[in-house]
Every structure is written in C-alpha cells, then in structure tokens.
Amino acid sequence: MDIAKRRQLLPIVAFTVLTVLTAAGLSALSAQTAERIVANQRAWDMRQINELLSAAEYDNDVFSDVIAVGSADPDVQLLGPGAPHEILRATQNGQPVAVIVRVTAANGYSGPIDLLVAIYADGTLAGVRTARHRETPGLGDRIEITRSAWITGFNGRSLQDPAVEDWAIRRDDGVFDQITGASVTSRAVTSAIRDALRYFEAHKASVFAAQNAAGDSAQ
Amino acid sequence: MTSLSWRRVLLDGLWRQNPGLVQLLGLCPLLAVTTTTAYGLGLGLSTLLVLSCSGLLVSLTRRWVAPHIRIPVFVLIIAGLVTAVDILMQAWVFELHRVLGLFVPLIVTNCAIIARAEAFASRQVAGYAVLDGIAHGTGFAVVLIVMGFVRELLGAGTVFADMDMLFGPLAATWKIHVHEGFLLMILPPGAFFVLAALVAARNAVVARTLQSTNRESAPVVTSTS
C-alpha cells in the first residue's frame, strides 16, 4: 500500500478503534452498575407503593405478583390508553388484600397522566398517586402529593361513596372539588380513578384468580 | 496567539467567555432546569465533568484525528462521556436523575462542549485542555446555581429544597421555607427574566471596570485661560 493510501486509512482506523473502545467501555460500565440501578428503580417504586399500602397489610412481593391487562380484554379501555396495563396484587397469607392498578388518564391538560390506583379487595380506594405527567407547574401539577393534598381526597372512596353518577368534579355536578384553575386536569384524574374502580368491580374475581405471569391477559 | 497561562485560561472560562452569560451557549438546560438550587447544581456538576473529561480526551487524541473527521470524533467522545455520566447518575443519584430527566442526555447537544473541543482542546496540550474544561464548566455551573437559587427563592419561596437528592437524607433539613412564592419565576418567562438580569449585571460590572481603567489612564485636562 502506498503512502497516500495509508495516510487516508489511518484516521479511519483510528476512528474505528475509538468507537470500539467507547462501546466496550460503556458496556462494561453498564454491566457494572446494572444491579444498582435496578435496585434504585425498585426502591423508587416501593416508596410509591408504601404511600398507598402499609407494609403490614400484605406479605407477598408485589412486584413479582403482577398480571397485565392486554388489548384482548373487552374492558381494557377503562384503564386508559397504553395497554397492556399492569395490576400488582397484594396478598396476606394467600388471601387477596388489595391491587395496585397502573392506569392512564388520556385527557390531561398537557397529555396523558399515568396513575397508580390502589384498591382494597372490598372495592374501597386505598389511595392514588401520580406516576408520570406533564401538567402545568403550579396548576395541574397539584395532583402530585408533593404539591398539594388534593389526591388524598380519594382515599377511602368507592363506587358506592359517592354513587357512580356523582363520581365527577363539582363543575360537572359531582362531589369532588377540582383544583382551582386546573379543572381539565382534575376532571381527567377523577374519571380515570372512577373507571379503574369500575374495571375492578367487574373483574375482581378474575384479577385475583389469574395466573401470575406478567404478559398474560386477565380474562 | 497570545501567550497562554493557566491564569488566563481560568479567567476566560469563568468570566471573559462564560458559556452562560457571555457566549450564551447551553441555554436550553440553563433555562429549563434551574427551578431549584439543587437541580442547577446537579446539572452543573454533570456538565463540568463532561467538559473536563472531553477536554482531556480530545487533547490526548488530537494527533490521530485528521481534520476532516474531527467533528464525528468529538461527537463520539462527548456522547460517550454523557452516556457514562447518565449511567452513573442513575446508579448514584437516582432521584435527581429522574427529576432532571431528558436534560442529562441533552448535555450532548450543549454547544459549549463541542465549541471548546473544536476551538481549544484539539489544539492544546492535555493540561491546558483539562483546565479549560474545568474553567468553562465551573463558569457554567456557577450560572446554573445562581439562577437556580434566585428562581427557587422567588418562585417557590424556598431555599435549598430537594438537596437530599444530591447529598443524602440529612440534607433534607437544609430546606428553608420563606414565603409562598411567585409562580412566574419557576415558569419559562421567569427563567428569561433572571438570565437577562444576570447578563445585565455582568455587563454593568464590565462597563464599570472599563470606566475606572479609562479614567486612570486618561490624561488630566486642565483649561488654560
């Protein structure tokens, strides 16, 4: 190979070597930290769950006891867009205690709102938390527990308290106060919670009976 | 090129060519992330780390990088570093990483970093390149911290909220709640206002220093009748 060709080739070889080294380095780093990151994510999820259910109420590993509600389920739209929706099941001595349903409210002000809805086996709400949203800071973001206590207003409620027709914000002739200046957000969250309760009421037995395998649809 | 000294390099990065107040680079994270001191500090430290390491690596590899492929090489180095920082943040400051979200990977697009690689690190020895990265990174970080502090104090009414995301649970006690906050300051318009004020303040300082130096060196004029 003559000098000119070698001159042209050297930078390309150097670049390729650099790329391979970078990829290798990042893979190694990723492998080294993977366990720690998974643990962090798990701790984060656990913190959210602990706000909804106290650890004394259940004795299983809720993250291993999951079913997924897929698009084959006729009532899946009650849980919002973005199927499959996960339902984590909490049991004590094998007896059903509660479920935590991941739902999505489609009609948030700035996009969909992901919620964690915890429902006791008897249909009463243990509580609700936001998982992800893009609502306006200072207005819609007051659905977050760190911004205001509004979301705790749903604790202990059920489809009998109030009746299904009254499960709406005050402006829509319901009983729930909307967040001042954020009625769109309030409406989206309230109806998502109501629909989650409706899904649970219709499918309670099968949710707890379904085989534990994430990815299977509940019947 | 005028003579280089570590003092000059430091002064350039921190003051004369400050990325946030003079070059006005990296404005996207600057405006979006500075809603509290903690977030500004977090992103500032990440950017500082990337700037310093990219200075080092770009300088060390400068002999093997032909001019016509230098940009892809710089991008490779910077993207690799930011990916590493992203992974490390997920492992060690998970909650902060969650809050900063998109803006950690977006450090790659911070023009200040590739600008320093192209204009300085690729032409200097490793020592100066690293120092330059540290200087510019620190200059940028200081602006992030100050903006975060001001916007948090005015907009949320708190001081040092969420510091536990960086420094551990004990730091949660640092938070002081002063007043209810003026919402606008933590929204985008507030970011622009605060940045404008900081740039104006810096310009005023520079103008005043210039004025006083001129006065010292100007000849005293006496009228002769």
Short mmCIF file of C-alpha atoms in Angstrom, two decimals:
data_model
loop_
_atom_site.label_atom_id
_atom_site.label_comp_id
_atom_site.label_asym_id
_atom_site.label_seq_id
_atom_site.Cartn_x
_atom_site.Cartn_y
_atom_site.Cartn_z
CA MET A 1 0.00 0.00 0.00
CA ASP A 2 1.48 3.38 -0.92
CA ILE A 3 1.98 6.22 1.50
CA ALA A 4 -1.01 8.24 0.30
CA LYS A 5 -3.45 5.38 0.78
CA ARG A 6 -2.03 4.67 4.23
CA ARG A 7 -2.43 8.34 5.18
CA GLN A 8 -6.07 8.20 4.21
CA LEU A 9 -6.67 4.94 6.01
CA LEU A 10 -5.06 5.80 9.33
CA PRO A 11 -7.68 8.26 10.58
CA ILE A 12 -10.46 5.83 9.69
CA VAL A 13 -8.74 3.03 11.54
CA ALA A 14 -8.16 5.31 14.50
CA PHE A 15 -11.82 6.36 14.50
CA THR A 16 -12.99 2.76 14.34
CA VAL A 17 -10.73 1.78 17.20
CA LEU A 18 -12.01 4.71 19.24
CA THR A 19 -15.60 3.70 18.55
CA VAL A 20 -14.99 0.10 19.60
CA LEU A 21 -13.22 1.24 22.76
CA THR A 22 -16.05 3.61 23.65
CA ALA A 23 -18.69 0.94 23.09
CA ALA A 24 -16.73 -1.57 25.14
CA GLY A 25 -16.19 0.91 27.94
CA LEU A 26 -19.85 1.85 28.11
CA SER A 27 -20.95 -1.81 28.05
CA ALA A 28 -18.64 -2.56 30.94
CA LEU A 29 -19.91 0.43 32.89
CA SER A 30 -23.49 -0.52 32.20
CA ALA A 31 -22.93 -4.10 33.34
CA GLN A 32 -21.19 -2.93 36.50
CA THR A 33 -23.99 -0.60 37.53
CA ALA A 34 -26.99 -2.56 36.27
CA GLU A 35 -27.74 -4.20 39.60
CA ARG A 36 -27.56 -0.95 41.48
CA ILE A 37 -29.82 0.81 39.02
CA VAL A 38 -32.45 -1.92 39.16
CA ALA A 39 -32.34 -1.70 42.95
CA ASN A 40 -32.80 2.07 42.79
CA GLN A 41 -35.78 1.74 40.47
CA ARG A 42 -37.27 -0.91 42.72
CA ALA A 43 -36.77 1.30 45.79
CA TRP A 44 -38.47 4.15 44.00
CA ASP A 45 -41.45 2.02 43.02
CA MET A 46 -41.56 0.63 46.55
CA ARG A 47 -41.74 4.12 48.00
CA GLN A 48 -44.74 4.86 45.83
CA ILE A 49 -46.43 1.62 46.88
CA ASN A 50 -45.69 2.28 50.55
CA GLU A 51 -47.54 5.54 50.35
CA LEU A 52 -50.60 3.63 49.28
CA LEU A 53 -50.46 0.42 51.31
CA SER A 54 -48.64 -0.04 54.59
CA ALA A 55 -46.21 -2.94 54.64
CA ALA A 56 -48.14 -4.58 57.47
CA GLU A 57 -51.14 -5.14 55.26
CA TYR A 58 -49.57 -7.63 52.87
CA ASP A 59 -46.82 -10.22 52.91
CA ASN A 60 -46.09 -11.02 49.28
CA ASP A 61 -43.61 -9.42 46.91
CA VAL A 62 -46.00 -7.20 44.95
CA PHE A 63 -43.53 -6.74 42.13
CA SER A 64 -43.44 -10.46 41.40
CA ASP A 65 -47.20 -10.82 41.63
CA VAL A 66 -48.29 -8.97 38.55
CA ILE A 67 -50.81 -9.53 35.83
CA ALA A 68 -51.16 -7.49 32.69
CA VAL A 69 -54.45 -6.41 31.16
CA GLY A 70 -53.94 -6.51 27.41
CA SER A 71 -55.93 -5.26 24.46
CA ALA A 72 -57.79 -8.57 24.27
CA ASP A 73 -59.72 -7.64 27.39
CA PRO A 74 -63.10 -6.10 26.46
CA ASP A 75 -62.92 -3.55 29.31
CA VAL A 76 -59.31 -2.53 28.80
CA GLN A 77 -60.30 0.99 27.72
CA LEU A 78 -61.46 1.65 31.28
CA LEU A 79 -57.81 1.64 32.22
CA GLY A 80 -56.96 4.22 29.60
CA PRO A 81 -54.72 4.13 26.54
CA GLY A 82 -51.39 2.37 26.54
CA ALA A 83 -52.34 -1.29 27.03
CA PRO A 84 -51.15 -3.57 28.48
CA HIS A 85 -51.83 -2.19 31.94
CA GLU A 86 -50.15 -3.80 34.91
CA ILE A 87 -52.03 -4.81 38.05
CA LEU A 88 -49.89 -5.59 41.07
CA ARG A 89 -51.58 -7.83 43.60
CA ALA A 90 -51.07 -7.63 47.34
CA THR A 91 -52.00 -10.67 49.41
CA GLN A 92 -51.73 -11.72 53.06
CA ASN A 93 -51.39 -15.48 53.67
CA GLY A 94 -52.52 -16.04 50.11
CA GLN A 95 -55.74 -14.07 50.68
CA PRO A 96 -56.42 -11.07 48.41
CA VAL A 97 -55.79 -7.78 50.18
CA ALA A 98 -55.51 -5.11 47.51
CA VAL A 99 -54.46 -4.35 43.98
CA ILE A 100 -52.43 -1.51 42.53
CA VAL A 101 -53.57 -0.70 39.04
CA ARG A 102 -51.49 1.34 36.63
CA VAL A 103 -53.96 3.45 34.68
CA THR A 104 -53.58 6.28 32.22
CA ALA A 105 -55.85 9.31 32.09
CA ALA A 106 -55.91 10.28 28.43
CA ASN A 107 -57.39 13.75 28.80
CA GLY A 108 -54.85 15.58 30.90
CA TYR A 109 -54.26 19.22 30.02
CA SER A 110 -50.80 18.64 28.53
CA GLY A 111 -51.06 14.96 27.67
CA PRO A 112 -51.75 11.61 29.34
CA ILE A 113 -51.38 11.23 33.09
CA ASP A 114 -50.11 7.90 34.48
CA LEU A 115 -51.58 7.00 37.86
CA LEU A 116 -51.14 4.28 40.47
CA VAL A 117 -54.58 3.41 41.88
CA ALA A 118 -54.60 1.20 44.97
CA ILE A 119 -57.92 -0.56 45.63
CA TYR A 120 -58.71 -2.84 48.55
CA ALA A 121 -60.36 -6.18 47.85
CA ASP A 122 -63.69 -4.81 49.02
CA GLY A 123 -63.60 -2.05 46.41
CA THR A 124 -62.62 0.91 48.58
CA LEU A 125 -59.73 3.08 47.46
CA ALA A 126 -56.53 2.79 49.47
CA GLY A 127 -55.16 5.79 47.64
CA VAL A 128 -53.90 7.22 44.36
CA ARG A 129 -50.53 8.60 43.30
CA THR A 130 -49.24 10.11 40.07
CA ALA A 131 -46.55 8.14 38.29
CA ARG A 132 -45.91 10.41 35.35
CA HIS A 133 -47.46 13.56 33.90
CA ARG A 134 -46.68 16.80 32.10
CA GLU A 135 -49.25 19.08 33.69
CA THR A 136 -48.59 22.76 34.25
CA PRO A 137 -46.35 23.53 37.22
CA GLY A 138 -48.27 25.36 39.91
CA LEU A 139 -51.65 24.45 38.47
CA GLY A 140 -52.18 20.90 37.15
CA ASP A 141 -49.14 19.55 38.96
CA ARG A 142 -51.03 19.97 42.23
CA ILE A 143 -52.26 16.41 41.59
CA GLU A 144 -48.85 15.37 42.92
CA ILE A 145 -48.72 14.59 46.60
CA THR A 146 -45.60 16.76 46.96
CA ARG A 147 -47.50 19.81 45.69
CA SER A 148 -50.83 19.50 47.45
CA ALA A 149 -53.02 17.07 49.36
CA TRP A 150 -55.75 17.08 46.71
CA ILE A 151 -55.08 13.49 45.63
CA THR A 152 -55.69 12.22 49.18
CA GLY A 153 -59.29 13.30 48.83
CA PHE A 154 -59.94 10.00 47.08
CA ASN A 155 -58.77 7.83 49.99
CA GLY A 156 -61.48 5.54 51.30
CA ARG A 157 -63.87 6.32 48.47
CA SER A 158 -65.61 3.65 46.43
CA LEU A 159 -68.26 3.26 43.75
CA GLN A 160 -70.89 3.48 46.48
CA ASP A 161 -69.29 6.53 48.07
CA PRO A 162 -70.21 8.54 46.10
CA ALA A 163 -72.58 6.81 43.66
CA VAL A 164 -71.25 6.32 40.16
CA GLU A 165 -73.25 9.29 38.80
CA ASP A 166 -71.63 11.61 41.33
CA TRP A 167 -68.08 10.49 40.55
CA ALA A 168 -67.07 13.76 38.92
CA ILE A 169 -65.77 17.20 39.80
CA ARG A 170 -68.15 19.80 41.23
CA ARG A 171 -68.27 21.67 37.96
CA ASP A 172 -69.65 18.51 36.31
CA ASP A 173 -72.27 18.03 39.08
CA GLY A 174 -70.11 15.64 41.04
CA VAL A 175 -68.88 15.75 44.61
CA PHE A 176 -65.12 16.21 44.14
CA ASP A 177 -63.56 19.65 44.40
CA GLN A 178 -61.50 20.49 41.37
CA ILE A 179 -58.08 22.09 41.69
CA THR A 180 -58.57 25.82 41.24
CA GLY A 181 -57.52 26.76 37.73
CA ALA A 182 -56.95 23.14 36.74
CA SER A 183 -60.37 21.70 36.07
CA VAL A 184 -59.23 19.81 32.96
CA THR A 185 -56.57 18.00 34.95
CA SER A 186 -58.92 17.38 37.86
CA ARG A 187 -61.59 16.01 35.55
CA ALA A 188 -59.14 13.66 33.81
CA VAL A 189 -57.82 12.22 37.06
CA THR A 190 -61.25 11.86 38.64
CA SER A 191 -62.70 9.97 35.70
CA ALA A 192 -59.62 7.75 35.42
CA ILE A 193 -60.00 6.74 39.08
CA ARG A 194 -63.71 6.11 38.64
CA ASP A 195 -63.04 3.91 35.60
CA ALA A 196 -60.35 1.98 37.45
CA LEU A 197 -62.89 1.26 40.19
CA ARG A 198 -65.41 0.17 37.56
CA TYR A 199 -62.88 -2.20 35.99
CA PHE A 200 -62.04 -3.69 39.37
CA GLU A 201 -65.68 -4.16 40.26
CA ALA A 202 -66.33 -6.03 37.01
CA HIS A 203 -63.20 -8.18 37.09
CA LYS A 204 -62.35 -8.53 40.78
CA ALA A 205 -62.56 -12.30 40.91
CA SER A 206 -60.54 -12.94 37.77
CA VAL A 207 -57.91 -10.36 38.70
CA PHE A 208 -57.04 -12.29 41.83
CA ALA A 209 -57.51 -15.72 40.28
CA ALA A 210 -55.46 -15.09 37.15
CA GLN A 211 -52.16 -16.88 36.80
CA ASN A 212 -49.22 -14.86 37.95
CA ALA A 213 -47.29 -14.17 34.79
CA ALA A 214 -46.76 -10.64 33.50
CA GLY A 215 -47.87 -10.57 29.90
CA ASP A 216 -50.94 -12.79 30.33
CA SER A 217 -54.24 -11.02 29.88
CA ALA A 218 -56.75 -11.21 32.68
CA GLN A 219 -59.89 -12.95 31.43
CA MET B 1 -1.86 33.59 19.54
CA THR B 2 -1.22 35.50 22.74
CA SER B 3 0.67 33.66 25.39
CA LEU B 4 -1.27 31.07 27.32
CA SER B 5 -1.16 30.77 31.05
CA TRP B 6 -3.28 28.82 33.48
CA ARG B 7 -4.49 32.10 34.90
CA ARG B 8 -5.70 33.31 31.54
CA VAL B 9 -7.40 30.02 30.80
CA LEU B 10 -9.24 30.15 34.13
CA LEU B 11 -10.29 33.75 33.72
CA ASP B 12 -11.59 33.10 30.21
CA GLY B 13 -13.79 30.21 31.26
CA LEU B 14 -15.08 31.75 34.46
CA TRP B 15 -15.64 35.32 33.38
CA ARG B 16 -14.49 36.60 30.00
CA GLN B 17 -16.02 33.82 27.93
CA ASN B 18 -18.54 32.46 30.42
CA PRO B 19 -20.71 29.99 28.49
CA GLY B 20 -23.94 31.06 30.14
CA LEU B 21 -23.56 34.84 30.37
CA VAL B 22 -21.24 35.76 27.52
CA GLN B 23 -21.26 33.06 24.88
CA LEU B 24 -24.93 32.32 25.69
CA LEU B 25 -24.48 28.63 24.90
CA GLY B 26 -26.34 25.76 26.55
CA LEU B 27 -29.37 27.97 27.14
CA CYS B 28 -31.85 25.12 26.85
CA PRO B 29 -30.78 23.32 30.03
CA LEU B 30 -29.93 26.65 31.65
CA LEU B 31 -33.46 27.91 31.36
CA ALA B 32 -35.32 24.63 31.84
CA VAL B 33 -33.57 23.02 34.77
CA THR B 34 -32.81 25.89 37.14
CA THR B 35 -36.00 25.76 39.19
CA THR B 36 -34.09 24.96 42.36
CA THR B 37 -30.50 25.32 43.52
CA ALA B 38 -30.21 21.54 43.79
CA TYR B 39 -31.18 20.88 40.16
CA GLY B 40 -28.89 23.63 38.90
CA LEU B 41 -26.05 22.23 40.98
CA GLY B 42 -26.72 18.69 39.77
CA LEU B 43 -26.72 19.58 36.10
CA GLY B 44 -23.82 21.98 36.58
CA LEU B 45 -21.63 19.29 38.10
CA SER B 46 -22.54 16.83 35.31
CA THR B 47 -21.70 19.37 32.61
CA LEU B 48 -18.46 20.29 34.39
CA LEU B 49 -17.45 16.62 34.48
CA VAL B 50 -18.21 16.15 30.79
CA LEU B 51 -16.40 19.35 29.79
CA SER B 52 -13.25 18.46 31.73
CA CYS B 53 -13.09 14.87 30.51
CA SER B 54 -13.86 15.81 26.92
CA GLY B 55 -11.07 18.39 27.08
CA LEU B 56 -8.70 15.70 28.25
CA LEU B 57 -9.72 13.08 25.71
CA VAL B 58 -9.93 15.44 22.73
CA SER B 59 -6.50 16.77 23.56
CA LEU B 60 -4.95 13.33 24.04
CA THR B 61 -6.30 12.03 20.73
CA ARG B 62 -5.58 15.17 18.68
CA ARG B 63 -2.60 13.67 16.86
CA TRP B 64 -4.58 10.81 15.40
CA VAL B 65 -7.61 12.81 14.33
CA ALA B 66 -7.44 14.06 10.75
CA PRO B 67 -9.17 17.43 10.22
CA HIS B 68 -11.88 16.05 8.00
CA ILE B 69 -13.16 13.57 10.58
CA ARG B 70 -12.64 15.68 13.68
CA ILE B 71 -16.31 16.54 14.23
CA PRO B 72 -17.52 12.90 14.31
CA VAL B 73 -14.68 12.11 16.68
CA PHE B 74 -15.63 14.97 19.01
CA VAL B 75 -19.26 13.90 18.94
CA LEU B 76 -18.24 10.31 19.71
CA ILE B 77 -16.15 11.38 22.68
CA ILE B 78 -18.78 13.74 24.07
CA ALA B 79 -21.67 11.31 23.55
CA GLY B 80 -19.66 8.52 25.19
CA LEU B 81 -18.92 10.72 28.20
CA VAL B 82 -22.52 11.87 28.56
CA THR B 83 -23.76 8.28 28.34
CA ALA B 84 -21.33 7.35 31.09
CA VAL B 85 -22.48 10.29 33.24
CA ASP B 86 -26.11 9.31 32.61
CA ILE B 87 -25.48 5.74 33.76
CA LEU B 88 -23.53 6.89 36.81
CA MET B 89 -26.29 9.28 37.82
CA GLN B 90 -28.87 6.52 37.59
CA ALA B 91 -26.71 4.40 39.83
CA TRP B 92 -25.78 7.02 42.44
CA VAL B 93 -28.30 9.88 42.39
CA PHE B 94 -31.39 8.14 41.03
CA GLU B 95 -33.99 10.63 42.22
CA LEU B 96 -32.08 13.61 40.86
CA HIS B 97 -31.67 11.81 37.55
CA ARG B 98 -35.43 11.25 37.50
CA VAL B 99 -36.08 14.93 38.08
CA LEU B 100 -33.55 16.15 35.51
CA GLY B 101 -34.90 13.57 33.08
CA LEU B 102 -34.27 14.49 29.47
CA PHE B 103 -31.67 17.14 30.25
CA VAL B 104 -28.92 14.72 31.25
CA PRO B 105 -28.67 13.10 27.80
CA LEU B 106 -29.19 16.55 26.28
CA ILE B 107 -25.81 17.63 27.67
CA VAL B 108 -24.51 16.14 24.39
CA THR B 109 -26.20 18.98 22.49
CA ASN B 110 -24.74 21.69 24.73
CA CYS B 111 -22.86 23.76 22.19
CA ALA B 112 -20.38 24.94 24.80
CA ILE B 113 -18.81 21.50 24.93
CA ILE B 114 -18.17 20.91 21.27
CA ALA B 115 -17.16 24.57 20.89
CA ARG B 116 -14.36 24.12 23.44
CA ALA B 117 -13.30 20.86 21.81
CA GLU B 118 -13.06 22.49 18.41
CA ALA B 119 -11.63 25.86 19.43
CA PHE B 120 -9.27 24.85 22.20
CA ALA B 121 -8.83 21.26 23.31
CA SER B 122 -7.95 19.95 19.86
CA ARG B 123 -5.09 22.45 19.66
CA GLN B 124 -3.64 22.38 23.14
CA VAL B 125 -1.76 20.06 25.43
CA ALA B 126 -3.78 17.96 27.83
CA GLY B 127 -3.02 20.09 30.87
CA TYR B 128 -4.43 23.29 29.40
CA ALA B 129 -7.33 21.44 27.78
CA VAL B 130 -8.46 19.97 31.08
CA LEU B 131 -8.06 23.32 32.83
CA ASP B 132 -10.09 24.98 30.12
CA GLY B 133 -12.81 22.38 30.53
CA ILE B 134 -12.83 22.90 34.28
CA ALA B 135 -12.94 26.68 33.88
CA HIS B 136 -15.80 26.73 31.39
CA GLY B 137 -17.64 24.00 33.26
CA THR B 138 -17.33 25.87 36.53
CA GLY B 139 -18.39 29.12 34.90
CA PHE B 140 -21.48 27.43 33.53
CA ALA B 141 -22.18 25.65 36.80
CA VAL B 142 -21.98 28.90 38.77
CA VAL B 143 -24.60 30.46 36.49
CA LEU B 144 -26.81 27.38 36.88
CA ILE B 145 -26.51 27.52 40.66
CA VAL B 146 -27.19 31.25 40.92
CA MET B 147 -30.17 31.04 38.60
CA GLY B 148 -31.49 28.03 40.47
CA PHE B 149 -31.13 29.83 43.78
CA VAL B 150 -32.84 33.03 42.61
CA ARG B 151 -35.69 31.28 40.80
CA GLU B 152 -36.30 28.93 43.69
CA LEU B 153 -36.33 31.74 46.25
CA LEU B 154 -38.61 33.99 44.21
CA GLY B 155 -40.71 31.31 42.50
CA ALA B 156 -41.19 28.58 45.10
CA GLY B 157 -40.38 30.60 48.18
CA THR B 158 -37.85 28.06 49.44
CA VAL B 159 -34.10 27.81 49.80
CA PHE B 160 -32.21 24.53 49.28
CA ALA B 161 -35.25 22.34 48.64
CA ASP B 162 -34.52 18.83 47.33
CA MET B 163 -30.87 18.99 48.37
CA ASP B 164 -31.26 15.46 49.73
CA MET B 165 -31.32 14.23 46.12
CA LEU B 166 -27.66 15.18 45.87
CA PHE B 167 -26.31 14.92 49.38
CA GLY B 168 -28.35 12.24 51.06
CA PRO B 169 -31.22 12.25 53.56
CA LEU B 170 -29.52 14.55 56.07
CA ALA B 171 -29.55 17.38 53.56
CA ALA B 172 -33.34 17.43 53.66
CA THR B 173 -33.00 19.54 56.81
CA TRP B 174 -31.33 22.33 54.85
CA LYS B 175 -34.59 23.42 53.33
CA ILE B 176 -35.97 26.76 54.47
CA HIS B 177 -39.46 27.83 53.57
CA VAL B 178 -39.62 31.61 53.25
CA HIS B 179 -42.85 32.51 51.51
CA GLU B 180 -45.47 31.14 49.15
CA GLY B 181 -43.60 32.00 46.00
CA PHE B 182 -44.35 33.97 42.85
CA LEU B 183 -45.23 31.26 40.34
CA LEU B 184 -43.99 33.08 37.24
CA MET B 185 -40.38 32.77 38.33
CA ILE B 186 -40.33 28.99 38.07
CA LEU B 187 -42.04 29.05 34.69
CA PRO B 188 -40.11 29.74 31.47
CA PRO B 189 -40.70 33.52 31.43
CA GLY B 190 -39.12 33.77 34.85
CA ALA B 191 -36.05 31.95 33.56
CA PHE B 192 -35.59 34.52 30.82
CA PHE B 193 -36.04 37.40 33.27
CA VAL B 194 -33.44 36.06 35.68
CA LEU B 195 -30.94 35.27 32.92
CA ALA B 196 -31.41 38.75 31.45
CA ALA B 197 -30.80 40.27 34.86
CA LEU B 198 -27.61 38.25 35.33
CA VAL B 199 -26.28 39.16 31.89
CA ALA B 200 -27.10 42.82 32.51
CA ALA B 201 -25.38 42.68 35.88
CA ARG B 202 -22.25 41.20 34.36
CA ASN B 203 -22.25 43.81 31.60
CA ALA B 204 -22.63 46.56 34.18
CA VAL B 205 -19.65 45.25 36.13
CA VAL B 206 -17.55 45.11 32.98
CA ALA B 207 -18.60 48.60 31.91
CA ARG B 208 -17.76 50.00 35.35
CA THR B 209 -14.32 48.37 35.37
CA LEU B 210 -13.66 49.72 31.91
CA GLN B 211 -14.75 53.17 33.00
CA SER B 212 -12.46 53.25 36.00
CA THR B 213 -9.47 51.97 33.99
CA ASN B 214 -10.10 54.63 31.36
CA ARG B 215 -10.28 57.33 33.97
CA GLU B 216 -6.96 56.25 35.44
CA SER B 217 -5.11 56.25 32.15
CA ALA B 218 -6.68 59.32 30.56
CA PRO B 219 -4.61 62.47 30.74
CA VAL B 220 -5.90 65.13 33.10
CA VAL B 221 -7.21 68.04 31.09
CA THR B 222 -6.60 71.47 32.58
CA SER B 223 -8.05 74.56 30.98
CA THR B 224 -5.73 77.31 30.21
CA SER B 225 -7.25 80.69 30.16
#
